[in-house]
PDB file of C-alpha atoms in Angstrom:
ATOM      1  CA  ALA A   1      86.331  -2.680 227.010  1.00 87.00           C
ATOM      2  CA  GLU A   2      88.639  -3.013 223.893  1.00 88.00           C
ATOM      3  CA  PRO A   3      87.369  -0.118 221.790  1.00 90.00           C
ATOM      4  CA  ILE A   4      87.614   2.158 224.808  1.00 90.00           C
ATOM      5  CA  LEU A   5      91.245   1.276 225.116  1.00 90.00           C
ATOM      6  CA  PHE A   6      91.601   1.993 221.238  1.00 90.00           C
ATOM      7  CA  GLY A   7      90.849   5.529 221.705  1.00 90.00           C
ATOM      8  CA  ARG A   8      92.968   5.398 224.962  1.00 88.00           C
ATOM      9  CA  VAL A   9      95.932   4.319 223.294  1.00 88.00           C
ATOM     10  CA  ILE A  10      95.120   7.189 220.874  1.00 89.00           C
ATOM     11  CA  ASP A  11      95.266  10.297 222.981  1.00 87.00           C
ATOM     12  CA  ALA A  12      98.006   9.053 224.472  1.00 84.00           C
ATOM     13  CA  LEU A  13     100.119   8.887 221.346  1.00 83.00           C
ATOM     14  CA  SER A  14      98.473  12.411 220.411  1.00 83.00           C
ATOM     15  CA  ARG A  15      99.757  14.011 223.462  1.00 78.00           C
ATOM     16  CA  THR A  16     103.574  12.740 223.570  1.00 69.00           C
ATOM     17  CA  PRO A  17     104.804  14.368 220.228  1.00 68.00           C
ATOM     18  CA  GLY A  18     108.032  14.205 219.882  1.00 64.00           C
ATOM     19  CA  VAL A  19     108.894  12.263 223.144  1.00 64.00           C
ATOM     20  CA  SER A  20     111.317   9.929 223.171  1.00 66.00           C
ATOM     21  CA  GLY A  21     110.514   5.641 222.712  1.00 68.00           C
ATOM     22  CA  SER A  22     110.740   4.810 226.704  1.00 74.00           C
ATOM     23  CA  GLY A  23     108.294   8.295 227.000  1.00 74.00           C
ATOM     24  CA  VAL A  24     106.034   6.781 224.421  1.00 79.00           C
ATOM     25  CA  TRP A  25     105.783   3.402 226.224  1.00 82.00           C
ATOM     26  CA  GLU A  26     105.346   4.871 229.727  1.00 82.00           C
ATOM     27  CA  ALA A  27     102.345   6.369 228.604  1.00 80.00           C
ATOM     28  CA  VAL A  28     100.265   3.348 226.619  1.00 86.00           C
ATOM     29  CA  TRP A  29     102.048   0.538 228.649  1.00 89.00           C
ATOM     30  CA  PRO A  30      99.385   0.130 230.804  1.00 89.00           C
ATOM     31  CA  LEU A  31      96.842   0.324 228.681  1.00 90.00           C
ATOM     32  CA  LEU A  32      98.078  -2.485 226.782  1.00 91.00           C
ATOM     33  CA  SER A  33      98.271  -4.075 229.766  1.00 92.00           C
ATOM     34  CA  MET A  34      94.699  -3.791 230.346  1.00 93.00           C
ATOM     35  CA  TRP A  35      93.952  -4.776 226.502  1.00 91.00           C
ATOM     36  CA  MET A  36      95.695  -7.990 227.043  1.00 94.00           C
ATOM     37  CA  GLY A  37      94.108  -8.855 230.133  1.00 93.00           C
ATOM     38  CA  PHE A  38      90.847  -8.247 228.354  1.00 91.00           C
ATOM     39  CA  GLY A  39      91.492 -10.737 225.324  1.00 91.00           C
ATOM     40  CA  LEU A  40      92.538 -13.620 227.640  1.00 94.00           C
ATOM     41  CA  PHE A  41      89.448 -13.046 229.589  1.00 93.00           C
ATOM     42  CA  THR A  42      87.307 -12.815 226.403  1.00 90.00           C
ATOM     43  CA  ILE A  43      89.046 -16.031 225.303  1.00 92.00           C
ATOM     44  CA  ALA A  44      88.674 -17.773 228.287  1.00 95.00           C
ATOM     45  CA  CYS A  45      84.753 -16.885 228.240  1.00 91.00           C
ATOM     46  CA  SER A  46      84.089 -17.390 224.682  1.00 89.00           C
ATOM     47  CA  THR A  47      85.636 -20.926 225.849  1.00 91.00           C
ATOM     48  CA  ALA A  48      83.189 -21.843 228.440  1.00 92.00           C
ATOM     49  CA  VAL A  49      80.380 -20.425 226.539  1.00 91.00           C
ATOM     50  CA  ALA A  50      80.851 -22.453 223.348  1.00 88.00           C
ATOM     51  CA  LEU A  51      81.518 -25.379 225.830  1.00 90.00           C
ATOM     52  CA  PHE A  52      78.500 -25.083 228.107  1.00 92.00           C
ATOM     53  CA  SER A  53      75.593 -24.094 225.178  1.00 91.00           C
ATOM     54  CA  ASP A  54      77.193 -27.122 222.737  1.00 90.00           C
ATOM     55  CA  ARG A  55      76.400 -29.552 225.879  1.00 92.00           C
ATOM     56  CA  LEU A  56      73.115 -28.164 226.568  1.00 92.00           C
ATOM     57  CA  ALA A  57      71.866 -27.991 222.887  1.00 92.00           C
ATOM     58  CA  HIS A  58      72.560 -31.405 222.450  1.00 91.00           C
ATOM     59  CA  ARG A  59      71.098 -32.911 225.798  1.00 93.00           C
ATOM     60  CA  ARG A  60      68.076 -30.779 225.502  1.00 93.00           C
ATOM     61  CA  ARG A  61      67.629 -32.548 221.853  1.00 92.00           C
ATOM     62  CA  HIS A  62      67.132 -35.913 223.330  1.00 92.00           C
ATOM     63  CA  LEU A  63      65.302 -34.638 225.800  1.00 93.00           C
ATOM     64  CA  ILE A  64      62.687 -33.460 223.890  1.00 92.00           C
ATOM     65  CA  LEU A  65      62.829 -35.920 221.568  1.00 91.00           C
ATOM     66  CA  GLY A  66      61.900 -38.525 223.945  1.00 91.00           C
ATOM     67  CA  LYS A  67      58.723 -36.289 225.507  1.00 91.00           C
ATOM     68  CA  TYR A  68      57.821 -35.919 221.793  1.00 90.00           C
ATOM     69  CA  VAL A  69      57.809 -39.582 220.858  1.00 89.00           C
ATOM     70  CA  GLU A  70      56.593 -40.850 224.830  1.00 87.00           C
ATOM     71  CA  HIS A  71      53.204 -38.168 224.162  1.00 86.00           C
ATOM     72  CA  VAL A  72      52.786 -39.195 220.550  1.00 85.00           C
ATOM     73  CA  LEU A  73      52.443 -43.042 221.857  1.00 84.00           C
ATOM     74  CA  HIS A  74      50.168 -42.067 225.052  1.00 80.00           C
ATOM     75  CA  LEU A  75      47.588 -40.349 222.495  1.00 80.00           C
ATOM     76  CA  PRO A  76      44.641 -42.886 221.994  1.00 77.00           C
ATOM     77  CA  LEU A  77      44.367 -43.843 218.265  1.00 75.00           C
ATOM     78  CA  ALA A  78      41.179 -42.465 217.745  1.00 70.00           C
ATOM     79  CA  GLN A  79      43.318 -38.885 218.184  1.00 68.00           C
ATOM     80  CA  GLN A  80      46.383 -40.148 216.169  1.00 67.00           C
ATOM     81  CA  THR A  81      44.481 -40.677 213.217  1.00 69.00           C
ATOM     82  CA  LYS A  82      43.411 -37.424 212.731  1.00 71.00           C
ATOM     83  CA  THR A  83      46.924 -35.980 212.061  1.00 73.00           C
ATOM     84  CA  HIS A  84      48.867 -38.212 209.366  1.00 72.00           C
ATOM     85  CA  SER A  85      52.359 -40.319 210.632  1.00 74.00           C
ATOM     86  CA  GLY A  86      54.179 -38.257 207.825  1.00 75.00           C
ATOM     87  CA  ARG A  87      53.191 -35.151 208.916  1.00 78.00           C
ATOM     88  CA  LEU A  88      54.250 -35.964 212.526  1.00 83.00           C
ATOM     89  CA  MET A  89      57.796 -37.273 211.858  1.00 84.00           C
ATOM     90  CA  LYS A  90      58.297 -34.446 209.920  1.00 82.00           C
ATOM     91  CA  ILE A  91      56.910 -32.029 212.590  1.00 85.00           C
ATOM     92  CA  MET A  92      58.838 -34.226 215.000  1.00 88.00           C
ATOM     93  CA  LEU A  93      62.728 -33.786 212.735  1.00 87.00           C
ATOM     94  CA  GLN A  94      61.548 -30.619 211.983  1.00 86.00           C
ATOM     95  CA  GLY A  95      60.725 -29.427 215.405  1.00 89.00           C
ATOM     96  CA  THR A  96      63.416 -30.883 217.365  1.00 91.00           C
ATOM     97  CA  ASP A  97      66.096 -29.511 214.977  1.00 91.00           C
ATOM     98  CA  THR A  98      64.969 -26.028 215.401  1.00 90.00           C
ATOM     99  CA  LEU A  99      64.832 -26.038 218.958  1.00 92.00           C
ATOM    100  CA  TRP A 100      68.460 -27.845 219.161  1.00 92.00           C
ATOM    101  CA  TRP A 101      69.460 -24.559 216.784  1.00 91.00           C
ATOM    102  CA  LEU A 102      67.691 -22.160 218.975  1.00 91.00           C
ATOM    103  CA  TRP A 103      68.943 -23.097 221.947  1.00 91.00           C
ATOM    104  CA  LEU A 104      72.984 -23.258 220.318  1.00 90.00           C
ATOM    105  CA  SER A 105      72.756 -20.453 218.375  1.00 89.00           C
ATOM    106  CA  PHE A 106      71.179 -18.084 221.162  1.00 90.00           C
ATOM    107  CA  PHE A 107      73.276 -19.147 224.138  1.00 90.00           C
ATOM    108  CA  ARG A 108      76.740 -19.404 221.915  1.00 88.00           C
ATOM    109  CA  GLU A 109      76.343 -15.844 220.361  1.00 86.00           C
ATOM    110  CA  HIS A 110      72.690 -14.028 219.949  1.00 88.00           C
ATOM    111  CA  LEU A 111      72.544 -13.303 223.809  1.00 89.00           C
ATOM    112  CA  ALA A 112      76.003 -11.814 223.847  1.00 87.00           C
ATOM    113  CA  ALA A 113      75.201  -9.824 220.924  1.00 87.00           C
ATOM    114  CA  ILE A 114      71.951  -8.533 223.189  1.00 88.00           C
ATOM    115  CA  VAL A 115      73.505  -8.048 226.301  1.00 89.00           C
ATOM    116  CA  SER A 116      76.495  -5.896 224.264  1.00 88.00           C
ATOM    117  CA  LEU A 117      73.478  -3.978 222.431  1.00 87.00           C
ATOM    118  CA  ILE A 118      72.274  -3.232 226.327  1.00 89.00           C
ATOM    119  CA  ILE A 119      75.848  -2.269 227.943  1.00 90.00           C
ATOM    120  CA  LEU A 120      77.002  -0.393 224.716  1.00 90.00           C
ATOM    121  CA  ILE A 121      74.492   2.588 224.338  1.00 89.00           C
ATOM    122  CA  PRO A 122      74.826   3.702 228.209  1.00 91.00           C
ATOM    123  CA  VAL A 123      78.561   3.953 227.709  1.00 91.00           C
ATOM    124  CA  SER A 124      78.625   5.788 224.505  1.00 90.00           C
ATOM    125  CA  LEU A 125      76.183   8.067 225.980  1.00 90.00           C
ATOM    126  CA  TYR A 126      78.947   8.597 228.727  1.00 90.00           C
ATOM    127  CA  ILE A 127      81.659   9.370 226.800  1.00 88.00           C
ATOM    128  CA  ASN A 128      80.089  11.335 224.142  1.00 87.00           C
ATOM    129  CA  TRP A 129      76.262  11.793 223.948  1.00 89.00           C
ATOM    130  CA  ARG A 130      75.861  13.601 220.457  1.00 89.00           C
ATOM    131  CA  LEU A 131      77.604  10.533 218.828  1.00 89.00           C
ATOM    132  CA  ALA A 132      75.608   8.668 220.682  1.00 90.00           C
ATOM    133  CA  LEU A 133      72.585   9.989 219.091  1.00 91.00           C
ATOM    134  CA  VAL A 134      73.961   8.742 215.907  1.00 89.00           C
ATOM    135  CA  LEU A 135      74.221   5.020 217.507  1.00 89.00           C
ATOM    136  CA  ILE A 136      71.007   4.858 219.146  1.00 90.00           C
ATOM    137  CA  ALA A 137      69.423   6.267 215.513  1.00 89.00           C
ATOM    138  CA  LEU A 138      70.885   3.345 213.970  1.00 86.00           C
ATOM    139  CA  CYS A 139      69.436   0.879 216.582  1.00 87.00           C
ATOM    140  CA  VAL A 140      65.925   2.124 216.208  1.00 88.00           C
ATOM    141  CA  VAL A 141      66.088   2.132 212.245  1.00 86.00           C
ATOM    142  CA  PHE A 142      66.971  -1.387 212.460  1.00 83.00           C
ATOM    143  CA  SER A 143      64.428  -2.371 214.873  1.00 84.00           C
ATOM    144  CA  PHE A 144      61.831  -0.627 213.112  1.00 86.00           C
ATOM    145  CA  LEU A 145      62.861  -2.598 209.593  1.00 83.00           C
ATOM    146  CA  THR A 146      63.097  -6.197 211.670  1.00 81.00           C
ATOM    147  CA  HIS A 147      59.468  -5.425 213.091  1.00 83.00           C
ATOM    148  CA  PHE A 148      57.994  -4.272 209.544  1.00 84.00           C
ATOM    149  CA  ILE A 149      59.576  -6.694 207.598  1.00 82.00           C
ATOM    150  CA  LEU A 150      58.593  -9.380 210.481  1.00 79.00           C
ATOM    151  CA  ARG A 151      54.586  -8.183 210.396  1.00 82.00           C
ATOM    152  CA  LYS A 152      54.763  -8.858 206.225  1.00 80.00           C
ATOM    153  CA  THR A 153      56.016 -11.903 205.822  1.00 79.00           C
ATOM    154  CA  GLN A 154      54.839 -13.474 208.987  1.00 78.00           C
ATOM    155  CA  ALA A 155      51.439 -14.922 207.261  1.00 78.00           C
ATOM    156  CA  LEU A 156      53.517 -16.471 204.337  1.00 79.00           C
ATOM    157  CA  GLN A 157      55.482 -18.235 206.244  1.00 78.00           C
ATOM    158  CA  GLN A 158      52.863 -20.095 208.062  1.00 79.00           C
ATOM    159  CA  GLN A 159      51.399 -20.920 204.239  1.00 82.00           C
ATOM    160  CA  ILE A 160      55.019 -22.297 203.338  1.00 83.00           C
ATOM    161  CA  GLU A 161      55.269 -24.395 205.949  1.00 78.00           C
ATOM    162  CA  GLY A 162      51.762 -25.696 205.863  1.00 80.00           C
ATOM    163  CA  HIS A 163      52.645 -26.505 202.330  1.00 82.00           C
ATOM    164  CA  HIS A 164      55.706 -28.517 203.343  1.00 79.00           C
ATOM    165  CA  SER A 165      53.469 -30.849 205.675  1.00 79.00           C
ATOM    166  CA  ASP A 166      51.379 -31.083 202.841  1.00 82.00           C
ATOM    167  CA  LEU A 167      54.790 -32.288 200.427  1.00 83.00           C
ATOM    168  CA  ALA A 168      55.387 -34.761 203.584  1.00 80.00           C
ATOM    169  CA  GLU A 169      52.361 -36.455 203.948  1.00 82.00           C
ATOM    170  CA  LEU A 170      52.258 -36.997 200.014  1.00 84.00           C
ATOM    171  CA  THR A 171      56.453 -37.946 199.841  1.00 85.00           C
ATOM    172  CA  SER A 172      55.534 -40.122 202.821  1.00 81.00           C
ATOM    173  CA  ASP A 173      52.172 -41.802 201.412  1.00 83.00           C
ATOM    174  CA  THR A 174      53.995 -42.481 197.848  1.00 86.00           C
ATOM    175  CA  ILE A 175      57.246 -43.807 199.058  1.00 83.00           C
ATOM    176  CA  GLY A 176      55.552 -45.718 201.929  1.00 80.00           C
ATOM    177  CA  ASN A 177      53.011 -47.564 199.442  1.00 85.00           C
ATOM    178  CA  ILE A 178      55.633 -47.955 196.216  1.00 86.00           C
ATOM    179  CA  ALA A 179      54.581 -51.308 195.063  1.00 87.00           C
ATOM    180  CA  LEU A 180      50.816 -49.824 194.991  1.00 87.00           C
ATOM    181  CA  VAL A 181      51.978 -47.185 193.268  1.00 86.00           C
ATOM    182  CA  GLN A 182      53.544 -48.857 190.746  1.00 87.00           C
ATOM    183  CA  SER A 183      50.810 -51.248 190.101  1.00 88.00           C
ATOM    184  CA  PHE A 184      48.086 -48.735 189.385  1.00 88.00           C
ATOM    185  CA  ALA A 185      50.911 -47.156 187.145  1.00 88.00           C
ATOM    186  CA  ARG A 186      50.362 -43.662 189.199  1.00 87.00           C
ATOM    187  CA  ILE A 187      53.805 -42.637 189.030  1.00 88.00           C
ATOM    188  CA  GLN A 188      53.554 -39.359 186.762  1.00 90.00           C
ATOM    189  CA  ILE A 189      50.426 -38.826 188.701  1.00 90.00           C
ATOM    190  CA  GLU A 190      52.406 -38.760 192.306  1.00 87.00           C
ATOM    191  CA  LEU A 191      54.972 -36.567 190.528  1.00 89.00           C
ATOM    192  CA  LYS A 192      52.866 -34.409 188.969  1.00 91.00           C
ATOM    193  CA  SER A 193      50.963 -33.568 192.986  1.00 89.00           C
ATOM    194  CA  LEU A 194      54.655 -33.427 194.483  1.00 87.00           C
ATOM    195  CA  GLN A 195      55.923 -30.149 191.624  1.00 90.00           C
ATOM    196  CA  GLU A 196      52.123 -28.346 192.063  1.00 90.00           C
ATOM    197  CA  ILE A 197      52.958 -28.666 195.885  1.00 87.00           C
ATOM    198  CA  SER A 198      56.805 -27.653 195.420  1.00 87.00           C
ATOM    199  CA  GLN A 199      55.440 -24.967 193.119  1.00 89.00           C
ATOM    200  CA  ARG A 200      52.911 -23.298 196.481  1.00 85.00           C
ATOM    201  CA  VAL A 201      55.851 -23.334 198.815  1.00 84.00           C
ATOM    202  CA  LEU A 202      58.144 -21.726 196.090  1.00 85.00           C
ATOM    203  CA  GLY A 203      55.327 -19.390 195.362  1.00 85.00           C
ATOM    204  CA  ALA A 204      54.939 -18.411 198.848  1.00 82.00           C
ATOM    205  CA  GLN A 205      58.468 -18.406 199.368  1.00 82.00           C
ATOM    206  CA  PHE A 206      59.778 -15.766 197.064  1.00 86.00           C
ATOM    207  CA  PRO A 207      58.243 -12.851 197.802  1.00 85.00           C
ATOM    208  CA  VAL A 208      59.500 -13.706 201.873  1.00 82.00           C
ATOM    209  CA  LEU A 209      62.906 -14.274 200.165  1.00 82.00           C
ATOM    210  CA  SER A 210      62.371 -10.679 198.384  1.00 85.00           C
ATOM    211  CA  TRP A 211      61.291  -9.136 201.699  1.00 82.00           C
ATOM    212  CA  TRP A 212      64.295  -9.832 203.577  1.00 79.00           C
ATOM    213  CA  ALA A 213      66.772  -8.846 200.236  1.00 83.00           C
ATOM    214  CA  VAL A 214      65.517  -5.351 200.734  1.00 83.00           C
ATOM    215  CA  VAL A 215      66.212  -5.619 204.366  1.00 79.00           C
ATOM    216  CA  THR A 216      69.652  -6.177 203.451  1.00 79.00           C
ATOM    217  CA  VAL A 217      69.992  -3.544 200.857  1.00 83.00           C
ATOM    218  CA  LEU A 218      68.550  -0.602 203.777  1.00 80.00           C
ATOM    219  CA  THR A 219      70.516  -1.849 206.559  1.00 79.00           C
ATOM    220  CA  ARG A 220      73.390  -1.972 205.127  1.00 80.00           C
ATOM    221  CA  SER A 221      72.512   1.752 203.704  1.00 84.00           C
ATOM    222  CA  ALA A 222      72.033   2.758 207.220  1.00 81.00           C
ATOM    223  CA  THR A 223      75.249   1.372 208.610  1.00 81.00           C
ATOM    224  CA  THR A 224      77.345   2.957 205.748  1.00 85.00           C
ATOM    225  CA  ILE A 225      75.544   6.347 206.180  1.00 88.00           C
ATOM    226  CA  SER A 226      75.826   6.080 210.026  1.00 86.00           C
ATOM    227  CA  ILE A 227      79.709   5.443 209.645  1.00 87.00           C
ATOM    228  CA  LEU A 228      80.270   8.306 207.833  1.00 90.00           C
ATOM    229  CA  CYS A 229      77.907  10.595 210.270  1.00 90.00           C
ATOM    230  CA  ILE A 230      79.813   9.759 213.323  1.00 90.00           C
ATOM    231  CA  ILE A 231      83.230  10.561 211.319  1.00 89.00           C
ATOM    232  CA  VAL A 232      81.774  14.135 209.704  1.00 92.00           C
ATOM    233  CA  LEU A 233      80.294  14.864 213.319  1.00 91.00           C
ATOM    234  CA  GLY A 234      83.499  13.875 214.953  1.00 90.00           C
ATOM    235  CA  VAL A 235      85.680  16.267 213.112  1.00 90.00           C
ATOM    236  CA  TRP A 236      83.262  18.911 213.675  1.00 92.00           C
ATOM    237  CA  LEU A 237      83.025  18.161 217.637  1.00 91.00           C
ATOM    238  CA  TYR A 238      87.131  18.373 217.236  1.00 89.00           C
ATOM    239  CA  THR A 239      87.266  21.235 215.505  1.00 89.00           C
ATOM    240  CA  GLN A 240      84.967  22.805 218.169  1.00 88.00           C
ATOM    241  CA  SER A 241      87.497  21.456 221.107  1.00 86.00           C
ATOM    242  CA  LEU A 242      84.380  19.140 222.395  1.00 87.00           C
ATOM    243  CA  ILE A 243      85.733  15.592 221.653  1.00 88.00           C
ATOM    244  CA  THR A 244      89.446  14.393 221.294  1.00 89.00           C
ATOM    245  CA  ILE A 245      91.317  12.008 218.455  1.00 89.00           C
ATOM    246  CA  GLY A 246      90.872   9.023 220.691  1.00 89.00           C
ATOM    247  CA  ALA A 247      87.105   9.546 221.388  1.00 90.00           C
ATOM    248  CA  ILE A 248      86.169   9.720 217.600  1.00 90.00           C
ATOM    249  CA  VAL A 249      88.317   6.402 216.707  1.00 90.00           C
ATOM    250  CA  THR A 250      86.536   4.629 219.833  1.00 91.00           C
ATOM    251  CA  PHE A 251      82.748   5.409 218.314  1.00 91.00           C
ATOM    252  CA  VAL A 252      83.628   4.365 214.920  1.00 90.00           C
ATOM    253  CA  ALA A 253      84.747   1.003 216.599  1.00 90.00           C
ATOM    254  CA  PHE A 254      81.832   1.259 218.679  1.00 90.00           C
ATOM    255  CA  ALA A 255      79.845   1.550 215.389  1.00 89.00           C
ATOM    256  CA  GLY A 256      81.499  -1.702 214.131  1.00 87.00           C
ATOM    257  CA  ILE A 257      80.799  -3.425 217.106  1.00 89.00           C
ATOM    258  CA  ILE A 258      76.867  -2.601 217.203  1.00 88.00           C
ATOM    259  CA  ILE A 259      76.443  -2.731 213.669  1.00 86.00           C
ATOM    260  CA  SER A 260      77.817  -6.381 213.669  1.00 86.00           C
ATOM    261  CA  ARG A 261      75.425  -7.028 216.915  1.00 88.00           C
ATOM    262  CA  LEU A 262      72.988  -5.688 214.926  1.00 86.00           C
ATOM    263  CA  GLU A 263      73.182  -7.674 212.094  1.00 84.00           C
ATOM    264  CA  GLN A 264      73.467 -10.455 214.332  1.00 86.00           C
ATOM    265  CA  VAL A 265      70.279  -9.801 215.794  1.00 85.00           C
ATOM    266  CA  VAL A 266      68.108  -9.298 213.075  1.00 82.00           C
ATOM    267  CA  ALA A 267      69.454 -12.603 211.264  1.00 82.00           C
ATOM    268  CA  PHE A 268      68.882 -13.866 214.670  1.00 86.00           C
ATOM    269  CA  ALA A 269      65.053 -12.530 213.907  1.00 83.00           C
ATOM    270  CA  ASN A 270      64.660 -14.093 210.537  1.00 80.00           C
ATOM    271  CA  LYS A 271      65.379 -17.432 211.162  1.00 83.00           C
ATOM    272  CA  LEU A 272      63.176 -17.428 214.387  1.00 85.00           C
ATOM    273  CA  ALA A 273      60.732 -15.986 212.391  1.00 82.00           C
ATOM    274  CA  THR A 274      61.407 -18.264 209.307  1.00 81.00           C
ATOM    275  CA  ASP A 275      61.037 -21.451 212.152  1.00 85.00           C
ATOM    276  CA  ALA A 276      58.138 -20.229 213.926  1.00 84.00           C
ATOM    277  CA  PRO A 277      55.578 -22.108 212.197  1.00 83.00           C
ATOM    278  CA  ARG A 278      57.627 -25.394 212.854  1.00 83.00           C
ATOM    279  CA  LEU A 279      57.589 -24.641 216.328  1.00 89.00           C
ATOM    280  CA  GLN A 280      53.836 -24.226 216.531  1.00 88.00           C
ATOM    281  CA  GLU A 281      53.009 -26.735 214.866  1.00 85.00           C
ATOM    282  CA  PHE A 282      55.469 -28.944 216.926  1.00 90.00           C
ATOM    283  CA  PHE A 283      53.778 -27.332 220.672  1.00 91.00           C
ATOM    284  CA  ASP A 284      50.516 -28.023 218.859  1.00 88.00           C
ATOM    285  CA  VAL A 285      51.151 -32.035 219.017  1.00 88.00           C
ATOM    286  CA  LEU A 286      52.692 -31.439 222.467  1.00 87.00           C
ATOM    287  CA  ASP A 287      50.025 -29.445 223.873  1.00 88.00           C
ATOM    288  CA  THR A 288      47.260 -32.670 222.412  1.00 84.00           C
ATOM    289  CA  ALA A 289      45.525 -33.070 225.720  1.00 80.00           C
ATOM    290  CA  PRO A 290      44.381 -37.558 225.493  1.00 75.00           C
ATOM    291  CA  GLU A 291      40.745 -37.746 225.456  1.00 74.00           C
ATOM    292  CA  ILE A 292      41.226 -40.353 227.204  1.00 73.00           C
ATOM    293  CA  LYS A 293      43.570 -40.924 229.843  1.00 75.00           C
ATOM    294  CA  ASP A 294      44.941 -43.226 232.852  1.00 74.00           C
ATOM    295  CA  ARG A 295      44.150 -42.731 236.230  1.00 80.00           C
ATOM    296  CA  PRO A 296      47.117 -42.021 238.259  1.00 80.00           C
ATOM    297  CA  ASP A 297      46.966 -45.653 240.042  1.00 83.00           C
ATOM    298  CA  ALA A 298      46.237 -47.242 236.924  1.00 77.00           C
TER     299      ALA A 298
END
C-alpha cells in the first residue's frame, strides 16, 4: 500500500502546480492519513508476529528436545550401540537449534516475504503490465539461480554434515577418555586425526561458499539492471502518455520491496539447504523404529 500511496501523492502534487498551500494540502491530506493508518497497522502486526513467533519457536524447541531424548531412551541397547553417543548428542543439539531457527525466522520474517511477493506481482500487473514484466523477469532470474545453486551444492552439503558428525564422534571419544589418551601418549595422534577431519570439512565447504558468492554477484547485477530498466521504460512510457510520474515512482518502490523480499527468500533457501542434512539426521533418529516394543498394556 505504501508505494501506491507514495505514487498517488506524487501525482497529486504534479497536478497542482501553482496552487496555494491549502489547495495542495487538501489534495494530499487524505492520502497521508491513509498512509499513517497503514503504518500503525504494520507496527501493530509486526509486534504481534514477533511476540507469538518467539513463543512458538521456544515452546516447540523444548518439546521436540524432550521427544528426542525420550525416543532415544526407549531404543533397545543393541540399536543404541550402532550410533555413537557423541553423534547422537551432536544430532540432538544441532537438530533442535535448526528447528528453532526455522520456526522463528519463517513465521517472523520469511512468511511475510513470500506473501508479499504473491501479492505484489498481480498488483503491479494491474497498475501497468509493461513495467510489471520487468519485475516478473527479476523473480524468474532469482528463482532460476537459487534452484541451480541448490542442485550444485546439495551433495557437497551432505558430505559436510557427515564430516561434522565424524568430528563430533572423535571429539567426544577424545575428551571422554582424556586419562587414557594421556596414558598412551596419544595426544598428538588424536590432534592429527582432528585436523584431518577439519581439512575434509573445509575441502567440501569452500566450493559451496564459492557457488553462493557467485549467486550474490549475479543477483546484485540483476537487481541493478532491473531498476535501470524500470526507469528507462518508465520514461519512454511517460513520453507516450501511457503512465504517470507517480506510477513510475510506485514501480521503483515496488522493485525495492521485491528485491529485498527475494533476497530474504534466497537467504532462507540457502540456510535451509545448509541445514537440511542436519534435519535429515535428526529425523532419521526420530524415525528409527524400536526393534523391541512393549505391549500397550505392559
